[in-house]
Coordinates of C-alpha atoms in Angstrom, one line a residue:
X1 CA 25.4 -12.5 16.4
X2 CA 23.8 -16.0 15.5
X3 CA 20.6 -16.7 16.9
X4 CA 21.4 -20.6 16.0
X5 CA 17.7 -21.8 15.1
X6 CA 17.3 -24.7 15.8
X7 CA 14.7 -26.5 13.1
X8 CA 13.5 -30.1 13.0
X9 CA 13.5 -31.6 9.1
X10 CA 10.4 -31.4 7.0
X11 CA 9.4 -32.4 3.2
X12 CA 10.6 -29.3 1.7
X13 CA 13.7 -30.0 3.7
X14 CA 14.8 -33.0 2.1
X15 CA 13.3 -31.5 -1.4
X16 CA 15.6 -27.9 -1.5
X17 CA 18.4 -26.5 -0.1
X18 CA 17.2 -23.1 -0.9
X19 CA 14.0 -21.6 0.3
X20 CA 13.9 -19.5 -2.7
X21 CA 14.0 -22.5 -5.3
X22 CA 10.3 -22.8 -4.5
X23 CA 9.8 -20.7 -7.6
X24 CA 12.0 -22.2 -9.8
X25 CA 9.9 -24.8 -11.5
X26 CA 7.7 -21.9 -12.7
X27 CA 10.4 -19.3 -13.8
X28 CA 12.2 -22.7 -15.9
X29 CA 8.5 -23.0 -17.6
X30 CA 7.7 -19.9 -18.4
X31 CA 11.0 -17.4 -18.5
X32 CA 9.0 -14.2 -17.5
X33 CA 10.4 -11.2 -17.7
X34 CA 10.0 -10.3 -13.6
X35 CA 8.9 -11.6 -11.0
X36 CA 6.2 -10.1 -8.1
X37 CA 5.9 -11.3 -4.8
X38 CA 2.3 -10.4 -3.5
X39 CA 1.9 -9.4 0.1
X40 CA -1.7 -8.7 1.0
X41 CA -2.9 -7.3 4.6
X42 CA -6.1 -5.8 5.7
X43 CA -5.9 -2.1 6.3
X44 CA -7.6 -2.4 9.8
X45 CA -4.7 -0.7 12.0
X46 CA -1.6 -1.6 12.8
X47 CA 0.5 -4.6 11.8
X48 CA 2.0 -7.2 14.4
X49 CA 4.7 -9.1 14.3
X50 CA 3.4 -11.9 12.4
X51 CA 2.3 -9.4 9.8
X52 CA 5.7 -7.8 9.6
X53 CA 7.5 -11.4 9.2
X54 CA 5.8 -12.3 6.1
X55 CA 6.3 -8.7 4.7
X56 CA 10.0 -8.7 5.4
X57 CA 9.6 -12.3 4.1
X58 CA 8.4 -11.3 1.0
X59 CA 11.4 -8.7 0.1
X60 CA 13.7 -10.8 1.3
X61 CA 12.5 -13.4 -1.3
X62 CA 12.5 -10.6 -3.6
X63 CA 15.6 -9.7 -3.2
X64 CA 16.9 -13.9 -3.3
X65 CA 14.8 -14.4 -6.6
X66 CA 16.2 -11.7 -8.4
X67 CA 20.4 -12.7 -6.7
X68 CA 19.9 -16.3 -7.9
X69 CA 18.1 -16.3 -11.2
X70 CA 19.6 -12.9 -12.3
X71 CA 15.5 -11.8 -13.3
X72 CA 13.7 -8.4 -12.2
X73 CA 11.5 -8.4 -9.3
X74 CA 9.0 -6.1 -7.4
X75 CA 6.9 -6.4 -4.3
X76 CA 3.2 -5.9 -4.4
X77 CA 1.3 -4.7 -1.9
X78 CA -2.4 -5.1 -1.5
X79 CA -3.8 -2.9 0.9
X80 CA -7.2 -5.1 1.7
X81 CA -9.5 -1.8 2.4
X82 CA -12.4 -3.6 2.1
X83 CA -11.6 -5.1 5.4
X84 CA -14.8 -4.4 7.9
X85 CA -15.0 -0.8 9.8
X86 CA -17.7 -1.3 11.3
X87 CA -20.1 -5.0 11.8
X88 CA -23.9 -4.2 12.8
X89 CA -26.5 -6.8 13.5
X90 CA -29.8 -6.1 11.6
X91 CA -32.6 -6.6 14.5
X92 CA -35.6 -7.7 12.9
X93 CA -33.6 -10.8 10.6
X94 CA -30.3 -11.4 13.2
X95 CA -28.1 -11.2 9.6
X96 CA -24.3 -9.2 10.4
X97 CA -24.1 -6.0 7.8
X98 CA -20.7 -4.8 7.4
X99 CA -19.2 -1.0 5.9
X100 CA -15.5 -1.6 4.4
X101 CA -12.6 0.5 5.4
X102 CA -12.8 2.3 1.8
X103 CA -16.8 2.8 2.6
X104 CA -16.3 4.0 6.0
X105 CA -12.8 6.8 5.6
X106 CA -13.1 7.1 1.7
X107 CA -9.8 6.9 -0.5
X108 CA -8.2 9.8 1.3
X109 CA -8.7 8.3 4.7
X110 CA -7.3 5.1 3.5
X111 CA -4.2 6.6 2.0
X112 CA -3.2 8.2 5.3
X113 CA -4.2 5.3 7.5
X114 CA -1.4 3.2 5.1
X115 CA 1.0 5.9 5.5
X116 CA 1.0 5.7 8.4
X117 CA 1.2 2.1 9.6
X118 CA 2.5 0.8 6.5
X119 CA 4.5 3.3 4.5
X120 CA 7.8 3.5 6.8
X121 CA 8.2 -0.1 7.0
X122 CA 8.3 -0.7 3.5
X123 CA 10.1 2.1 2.8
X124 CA 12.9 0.8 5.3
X125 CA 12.3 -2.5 3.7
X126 CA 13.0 -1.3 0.1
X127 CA 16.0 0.3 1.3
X128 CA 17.6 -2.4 2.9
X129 CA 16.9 -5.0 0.4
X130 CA 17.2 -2.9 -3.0
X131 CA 13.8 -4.1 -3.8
X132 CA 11.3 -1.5 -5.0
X133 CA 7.4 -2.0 -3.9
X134 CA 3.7 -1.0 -5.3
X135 CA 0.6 -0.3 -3.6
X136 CA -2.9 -1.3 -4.6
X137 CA -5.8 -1.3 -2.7
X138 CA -8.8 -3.5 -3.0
X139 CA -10.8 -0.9 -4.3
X140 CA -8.1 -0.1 -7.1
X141 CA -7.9 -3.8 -7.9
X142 CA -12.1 -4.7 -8.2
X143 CA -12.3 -1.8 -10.3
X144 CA -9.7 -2.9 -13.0
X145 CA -11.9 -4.7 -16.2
X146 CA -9.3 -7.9 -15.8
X147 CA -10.4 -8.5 -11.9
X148 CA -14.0 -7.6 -12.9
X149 CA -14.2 -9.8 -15.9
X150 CA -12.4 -12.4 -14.3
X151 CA -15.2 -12.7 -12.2
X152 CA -18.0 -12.3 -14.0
X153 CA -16.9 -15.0 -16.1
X154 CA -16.8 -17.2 -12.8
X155 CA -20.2 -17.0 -12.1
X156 CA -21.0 -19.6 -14.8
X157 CA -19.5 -21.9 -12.9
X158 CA -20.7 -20.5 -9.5
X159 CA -22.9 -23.6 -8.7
X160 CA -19.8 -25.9 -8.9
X161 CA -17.2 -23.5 -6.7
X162 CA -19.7 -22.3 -4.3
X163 CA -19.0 -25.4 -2.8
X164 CA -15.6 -24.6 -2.7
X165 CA -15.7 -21.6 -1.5
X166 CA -18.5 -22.6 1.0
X167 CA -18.4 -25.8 1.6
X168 CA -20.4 -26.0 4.6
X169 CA -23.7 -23.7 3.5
X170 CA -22.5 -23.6 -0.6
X171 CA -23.4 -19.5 0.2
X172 CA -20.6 -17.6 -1.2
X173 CA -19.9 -14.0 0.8
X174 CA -20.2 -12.0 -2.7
X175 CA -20.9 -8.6 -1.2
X176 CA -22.5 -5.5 -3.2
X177 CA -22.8 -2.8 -1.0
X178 CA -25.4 -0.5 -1.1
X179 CA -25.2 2.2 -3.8
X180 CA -26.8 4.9 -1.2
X181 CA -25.0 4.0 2.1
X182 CA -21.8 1.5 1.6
X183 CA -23.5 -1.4 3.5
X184 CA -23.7 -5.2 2.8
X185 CA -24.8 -8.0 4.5
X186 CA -22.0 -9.6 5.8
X187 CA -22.8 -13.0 4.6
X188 CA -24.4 -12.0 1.7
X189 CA -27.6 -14.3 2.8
X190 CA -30.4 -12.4 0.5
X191 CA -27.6 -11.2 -2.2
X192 CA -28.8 -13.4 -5.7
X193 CA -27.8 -13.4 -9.0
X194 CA -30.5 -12.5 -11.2
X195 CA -29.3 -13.0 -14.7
X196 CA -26.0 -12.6 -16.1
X197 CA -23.7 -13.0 -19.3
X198 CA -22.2 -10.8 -21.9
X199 CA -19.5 -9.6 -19.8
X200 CA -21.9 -8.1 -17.1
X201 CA -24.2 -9.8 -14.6
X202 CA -27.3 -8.2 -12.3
X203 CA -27.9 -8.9 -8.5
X204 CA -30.3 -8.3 -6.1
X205 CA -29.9 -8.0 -2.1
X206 CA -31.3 -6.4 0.8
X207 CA -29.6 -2.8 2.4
X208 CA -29.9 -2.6 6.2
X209 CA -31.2 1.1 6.0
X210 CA -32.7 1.1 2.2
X211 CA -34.3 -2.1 1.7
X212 CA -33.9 -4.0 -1.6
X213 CA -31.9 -3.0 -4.4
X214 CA -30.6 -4.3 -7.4
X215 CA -27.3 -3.4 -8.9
X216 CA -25.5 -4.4 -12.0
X217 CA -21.6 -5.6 -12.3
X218 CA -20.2 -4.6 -15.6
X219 CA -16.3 -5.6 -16.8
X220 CA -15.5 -1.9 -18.1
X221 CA -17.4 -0.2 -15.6
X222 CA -16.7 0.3 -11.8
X223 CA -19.8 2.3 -10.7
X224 CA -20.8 -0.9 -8.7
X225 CA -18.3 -1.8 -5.8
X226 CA -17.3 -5.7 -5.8
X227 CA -16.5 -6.7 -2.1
X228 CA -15.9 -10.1 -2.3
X229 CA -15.1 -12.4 0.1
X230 CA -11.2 -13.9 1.2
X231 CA -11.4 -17.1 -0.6
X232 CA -13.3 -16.0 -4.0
X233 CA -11.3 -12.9 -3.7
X234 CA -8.0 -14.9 -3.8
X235 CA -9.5 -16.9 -6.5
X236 CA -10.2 -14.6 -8.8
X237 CA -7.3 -12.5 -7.9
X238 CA -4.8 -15.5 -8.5
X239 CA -6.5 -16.8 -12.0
X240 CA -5.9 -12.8 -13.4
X241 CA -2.0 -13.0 -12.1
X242 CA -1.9 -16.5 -13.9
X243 CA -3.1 -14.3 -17.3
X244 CA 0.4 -11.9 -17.3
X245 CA 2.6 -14.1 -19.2
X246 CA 5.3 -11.3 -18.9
X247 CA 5.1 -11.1 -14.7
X248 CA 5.4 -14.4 -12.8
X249 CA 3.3 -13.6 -9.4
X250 CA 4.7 -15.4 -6.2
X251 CA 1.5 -15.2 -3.4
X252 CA 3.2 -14.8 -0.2
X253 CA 1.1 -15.7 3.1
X254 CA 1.2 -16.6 6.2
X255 CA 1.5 -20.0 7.1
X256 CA -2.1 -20.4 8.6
X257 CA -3.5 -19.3 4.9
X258 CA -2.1 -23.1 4.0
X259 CA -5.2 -24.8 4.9
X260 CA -7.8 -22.0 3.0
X261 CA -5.7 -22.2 -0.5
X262 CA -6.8 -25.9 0.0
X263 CA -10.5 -24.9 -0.7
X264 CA -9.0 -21.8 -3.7
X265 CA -7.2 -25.0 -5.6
X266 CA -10.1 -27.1 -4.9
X267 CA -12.6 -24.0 -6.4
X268 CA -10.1 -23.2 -9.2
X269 CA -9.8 -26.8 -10.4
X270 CA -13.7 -26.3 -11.4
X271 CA -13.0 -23.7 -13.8
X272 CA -11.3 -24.0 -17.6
X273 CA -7.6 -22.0 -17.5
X274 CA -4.4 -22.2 -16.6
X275 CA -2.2 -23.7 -13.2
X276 CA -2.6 -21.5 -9.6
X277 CA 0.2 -18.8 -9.0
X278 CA 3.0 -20.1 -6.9
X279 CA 2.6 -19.5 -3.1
X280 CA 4.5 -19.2 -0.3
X281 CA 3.7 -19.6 2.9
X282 CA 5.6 -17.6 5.6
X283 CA 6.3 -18.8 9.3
X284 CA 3.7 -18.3 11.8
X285 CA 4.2 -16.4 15.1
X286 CA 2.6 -18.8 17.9
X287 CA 1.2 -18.0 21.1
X288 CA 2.0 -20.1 24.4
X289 CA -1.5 -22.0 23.6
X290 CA -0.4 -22.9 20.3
X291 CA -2.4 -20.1 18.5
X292 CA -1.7 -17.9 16.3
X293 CA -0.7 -14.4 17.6
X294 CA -3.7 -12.6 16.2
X295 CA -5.1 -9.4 17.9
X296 CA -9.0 -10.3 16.9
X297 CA -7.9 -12.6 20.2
X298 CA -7.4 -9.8 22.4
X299 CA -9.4 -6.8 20.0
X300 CA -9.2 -3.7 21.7
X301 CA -7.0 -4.7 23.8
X302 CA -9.8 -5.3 26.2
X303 CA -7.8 -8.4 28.0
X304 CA -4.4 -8.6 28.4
X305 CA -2.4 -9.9 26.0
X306 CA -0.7 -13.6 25.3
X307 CA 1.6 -15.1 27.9
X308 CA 5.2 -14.3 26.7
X309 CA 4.6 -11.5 23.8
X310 CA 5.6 -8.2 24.0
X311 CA 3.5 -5.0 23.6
X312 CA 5.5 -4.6 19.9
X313 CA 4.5 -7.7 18.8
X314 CA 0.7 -6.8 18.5
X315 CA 1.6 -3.1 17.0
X316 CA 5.3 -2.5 15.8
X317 CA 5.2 1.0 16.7
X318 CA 5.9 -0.2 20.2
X319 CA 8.9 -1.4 19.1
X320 CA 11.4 0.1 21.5
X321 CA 13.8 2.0 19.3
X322 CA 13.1 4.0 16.1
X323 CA 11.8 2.0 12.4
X324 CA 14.9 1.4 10.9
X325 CA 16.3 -0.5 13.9
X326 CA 13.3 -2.7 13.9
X327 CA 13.1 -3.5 10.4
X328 CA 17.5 -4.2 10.4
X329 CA 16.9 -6.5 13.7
X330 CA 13.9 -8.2 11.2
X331 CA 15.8 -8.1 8.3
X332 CA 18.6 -10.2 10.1
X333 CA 16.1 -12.9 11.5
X334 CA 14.1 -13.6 8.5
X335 CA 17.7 -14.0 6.5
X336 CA 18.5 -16.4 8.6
X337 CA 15.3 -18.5 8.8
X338 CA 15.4 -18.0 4.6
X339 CA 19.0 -19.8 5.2
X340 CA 17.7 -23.5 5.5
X341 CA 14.1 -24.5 4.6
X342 CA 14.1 -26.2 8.1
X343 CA 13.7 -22.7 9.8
X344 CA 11.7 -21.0 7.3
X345 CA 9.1 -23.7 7.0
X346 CA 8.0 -24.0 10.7
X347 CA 6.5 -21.7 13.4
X348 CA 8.0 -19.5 16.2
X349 CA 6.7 -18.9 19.4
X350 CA 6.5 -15.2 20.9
X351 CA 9.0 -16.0 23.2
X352 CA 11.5 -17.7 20.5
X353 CA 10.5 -14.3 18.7
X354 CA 11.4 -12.3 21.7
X355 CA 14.8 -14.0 22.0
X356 CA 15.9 -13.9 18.3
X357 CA 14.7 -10.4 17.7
X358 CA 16.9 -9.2 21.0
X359 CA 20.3 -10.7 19.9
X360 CA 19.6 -9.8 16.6
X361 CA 18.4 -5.8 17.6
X362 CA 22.7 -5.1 17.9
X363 CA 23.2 -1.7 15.7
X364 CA 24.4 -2.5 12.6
X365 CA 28.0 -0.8 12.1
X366 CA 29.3 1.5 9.2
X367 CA 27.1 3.7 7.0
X368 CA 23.6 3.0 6.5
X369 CA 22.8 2.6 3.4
X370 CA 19.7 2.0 0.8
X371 CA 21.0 -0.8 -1.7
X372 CA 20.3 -0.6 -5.3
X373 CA 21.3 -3.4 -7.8
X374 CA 23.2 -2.9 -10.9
X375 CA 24.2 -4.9 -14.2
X376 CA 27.7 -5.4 -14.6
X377 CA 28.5 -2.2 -17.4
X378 CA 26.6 0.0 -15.5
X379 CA 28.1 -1.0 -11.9
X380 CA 31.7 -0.7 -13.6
X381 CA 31.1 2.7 -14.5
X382 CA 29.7 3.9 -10.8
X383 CA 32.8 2.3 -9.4
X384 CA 35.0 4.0 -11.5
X385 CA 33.8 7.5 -10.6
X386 CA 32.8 7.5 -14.6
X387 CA 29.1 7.6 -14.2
X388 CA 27.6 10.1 -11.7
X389 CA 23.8 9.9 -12.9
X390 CA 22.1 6.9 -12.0
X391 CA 18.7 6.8 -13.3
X392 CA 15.5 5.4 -11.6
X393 CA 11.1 5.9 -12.1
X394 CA 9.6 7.3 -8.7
X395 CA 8.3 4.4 -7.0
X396 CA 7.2 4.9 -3.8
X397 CA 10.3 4.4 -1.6
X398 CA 12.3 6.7 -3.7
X399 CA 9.9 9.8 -3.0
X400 CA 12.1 11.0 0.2
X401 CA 15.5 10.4 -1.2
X402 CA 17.8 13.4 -0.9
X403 CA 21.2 14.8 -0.7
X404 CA 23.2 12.8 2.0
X405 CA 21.6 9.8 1.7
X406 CA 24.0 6.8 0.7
X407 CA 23.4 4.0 -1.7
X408 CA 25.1 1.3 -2.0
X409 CA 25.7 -0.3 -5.6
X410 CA 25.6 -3.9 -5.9
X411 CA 26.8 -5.7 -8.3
X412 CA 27.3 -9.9 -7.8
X413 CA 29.8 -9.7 -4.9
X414 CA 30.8 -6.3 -5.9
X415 CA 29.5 -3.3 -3.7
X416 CA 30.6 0.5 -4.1
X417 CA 29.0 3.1 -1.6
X418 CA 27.8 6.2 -3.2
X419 CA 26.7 9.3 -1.6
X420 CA 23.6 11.4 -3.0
X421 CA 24.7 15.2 -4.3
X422 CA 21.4 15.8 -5.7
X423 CA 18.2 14.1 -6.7
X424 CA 16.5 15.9 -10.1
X425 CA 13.0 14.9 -10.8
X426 CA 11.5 14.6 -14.4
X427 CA 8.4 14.0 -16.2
X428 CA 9.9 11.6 -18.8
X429 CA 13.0 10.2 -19.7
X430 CA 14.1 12.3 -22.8
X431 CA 13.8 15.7 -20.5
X432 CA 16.0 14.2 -17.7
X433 CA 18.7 13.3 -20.2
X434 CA 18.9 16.4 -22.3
X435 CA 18.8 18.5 -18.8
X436 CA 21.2 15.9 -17.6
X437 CA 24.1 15.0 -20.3
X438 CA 24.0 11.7 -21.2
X439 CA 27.9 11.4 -20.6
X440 CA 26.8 11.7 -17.1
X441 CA 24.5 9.0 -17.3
X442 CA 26.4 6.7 -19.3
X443 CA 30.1 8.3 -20.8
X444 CA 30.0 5.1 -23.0
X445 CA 26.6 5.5 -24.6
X446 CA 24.8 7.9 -27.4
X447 CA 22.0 9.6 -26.1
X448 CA 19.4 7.4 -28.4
X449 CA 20.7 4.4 -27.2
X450 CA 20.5 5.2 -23.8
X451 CA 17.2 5.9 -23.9
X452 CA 16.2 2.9 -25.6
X453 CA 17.9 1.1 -23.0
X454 CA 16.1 2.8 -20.4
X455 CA 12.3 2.2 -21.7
X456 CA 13.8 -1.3 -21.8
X457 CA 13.8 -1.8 -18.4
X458 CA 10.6 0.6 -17.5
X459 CA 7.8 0.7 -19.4
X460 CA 5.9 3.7 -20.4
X461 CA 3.5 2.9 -16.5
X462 CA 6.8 3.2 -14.9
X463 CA 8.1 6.3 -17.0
X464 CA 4.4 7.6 -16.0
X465 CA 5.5 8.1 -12.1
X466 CA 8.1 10.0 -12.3
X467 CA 11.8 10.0 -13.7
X468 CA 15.2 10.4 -11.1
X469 CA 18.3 12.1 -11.8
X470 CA 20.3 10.9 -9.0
X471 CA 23.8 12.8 -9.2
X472 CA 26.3 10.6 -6.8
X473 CA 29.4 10.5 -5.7
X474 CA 31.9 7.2 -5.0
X475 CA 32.8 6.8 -1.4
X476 CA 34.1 3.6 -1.2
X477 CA 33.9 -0.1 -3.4
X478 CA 34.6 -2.9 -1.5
X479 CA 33.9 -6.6 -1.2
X480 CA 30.4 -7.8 -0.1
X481 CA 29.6 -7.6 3.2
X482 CA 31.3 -4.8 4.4
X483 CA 30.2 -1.8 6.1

């Protein structure tokens, strides 16, 4: 059922037809090999319904990048666990100290608290867009020598983009917790640089519970934690994407994150190097005031929520049905908002929300089914009943595939629904064909050509998490759309 949006004309209106040729200009510069769309979302509890648009958003995209300009794609997805757990006011000086997520739980805690807010939604995502994802926390990410030298390399410039990043105090929030308890000032008033060059730089700053301390920042070395700030976190983050010549990074945020990558560009313009990464920026789900819907409004839930949005839209487990109906009813609305840039470059109230999401919550009829895109020869194959391995790394939304689930090849407008016999799991790619047959994977193919074909498309980090055997078998091929 159409929810018939209704959209007044903008800029980008009159500019494209196509949401997606946003990131066109880049991919006819540069040719990459694939293209990433970067989701990022602080790992403080559940996502809302603003946070779930701009994550459907971003596979969606995915999905349209890689349909229209026939290149690989992935989603990335940084789990921001250096959110604040906990925010404490230091008596004697009135300065905020702050203990991240990571600090407070500890990698352990912060896997399980993604699993379980974040890891069914992107697995239903994955499936129903054909797009496979990666996780990275913030810690993972400040830890890498790239983001580390990146920034150290920044700081010789720090007296022209604190301004930037500051522009009312000039006081970047660069954060160094406290090697003994995990604390920082918040603000990073009494944090100072004290020397720094040749790849490493020293700091000094002030613990809540231990006093002074000094720590050192090193590119090869992660002993001392990096918390930095949203806007110096983004730059940095954005000027090490810009470095992968081989990966074109597409930042996709939320709409209110237009006005802070003013002050990013303004900071990155400072430094020597190459153009920002492509951005863009997802609708916004409004309150009746005009606000953003944003639960640090109503934290705790300590006053009742905004006039016209539902319990689900401030956690999406209240979603009344089961994850897969709520990410199908998503799925639905972003695709049509992604249909004209009118609708996608706008905002939506919770009650427009409320009204879409209903009509749009129908069951979906036929088989589902996860969708997986193929090249041409190999879909051929499939939907002749000729090739009965299909071959695939372990990324995170393939971990709980199994016998009886359906996939559905997709080939242009070409579809064939499969159903899984068997799913074998490898350590590389030479074991799962000589336990396999390579006439099963490809009947048309010597085995050393198939498997230079395969490290063609995954690289020895994919090969690294895991190789899938899936054995299928052809239910149906039909036209697009069906089903």
């Amino acid at each position: 059922m159409s929810v018939a949006i209704i959209s007044p004309n903008n800029v980008l209106a009159n500019a494209m037809t196509r949401t997606i040729d946003m990131v066109r200009p880049r991919l006819q510069a540069t040719h990459p090999d694939q293209v990433a769309m970067c989701v990022g979302t602080q790992i403080n509890g559940a996502p809302h319904a603003g946070t779930s648009l701009v994550h459907t958003a971003a596979f969606l995209l995915a999905k349209a990048t890689r349909d229209a300009f026939d290149v690989d794609v992935i989603v990335r997805f940084g789990a921001l666990d250096n959110a604040p757990h906990a925010i404490v006011t230091d008596p004697a000086t009135g300065h905020p100290y702050q203990q991240t997520y990571f600090h407070a739980l500890g990698r352990e805690g912060v896997r399980q608290l993604m699993g379980g807010h974040y890891r069914t939604l992107f697995d239903a995502l994955s499936a129903a867009t054909g797009v496979d994802y990666e996780v990275e926390t913030y810690t993972t990410q400040q830890a890498c020598p790239a983001f580390r030298r990146e920034f150290l390399a920044t700081l010789a410039h720090l007296d022209r983009i604190r301004w930037a990043l500051a522009p009312s105090s000039g006081r970047v929030h660069l954060r160094l917790p406290c090697p003994q308890c995990g604390w920082a000032e918040k603000r990073a008033e009494r944090t100072r640089v004290v020397r720094a060059g040749s790849g490493r730089a020293n700091f000094t700053a002030v613990c809540l519970h231990h006093g002074p301390y000094e720590v050192e920042v090193v590119a090869g070395d992660a002993t001392t934690y990096l918390d930095l700030a949203t806007l110096y976190r983004n730059l940095v983050k954005e000027r090490v994407a810009a470095r992968d010549t081989a990966t074109l990074s597409v930042m996709v945020k939320g709409g209110d994150w237009a006005y802070g990558c003013q002050l990013v560009d303004e900071a990155a313009g400072q430094l020597p190097g190459s153009l920002p990464t492509p951005r863009i920026f997802a609708p916004m789900v409004l309150t009746d005031t005009g606000a953003k819907l944003s639960k640090s409004l109503i934290r705790d839930f300590t006053t009742p929520p905004p006039s016209g949005a539902r319990e689900w839209m401030l956690d999406i487990g209240a979603w009344p049905g089961d994850p897969d109906t709520f990410v199908d009813a998503m799925v639905r609305l972003v695709s049509e908002m992604l249909s004209d840039p009118k609708h996608f470059y706008r905002s939506y109230t919770t009650q427009e929300l409320d009204r879409a999401m209903s009509l749009h919550s129908a069951p979906t009829p036929g088989v589902r089914a996860r969708h997986m895109n193929l090249y041409r020869q190999y879909f051929d194959l499939v939907s002749a009943g000729r090739k009965t391995i299909e071959v695939r790394v372990e990324y995170p939304n393939l971990r709980r595939l199994a016998a009886g689930d359906h996939i559905r090849f997709v080939c242009g407008t070409d579809e064939a629904l499969t159903v899984v016999k068997r799913v074998g799991r490898y350590k590389t790619f030479e074991e799962m064909i000589d336990s396999e047959g390579p006439e099963r994977v490809n009947p048309d193919s010597p085995r050393d050509t198939q498997l230079a074909n395969i490290r063609r498309i995954y690289g020895p980090e994919k090969e690294a998490l895991g190789v899938l055997a899936i054995e299928i078998e052809l239910l149906d091929r039909s036209a697009a759309g069906s089903g």
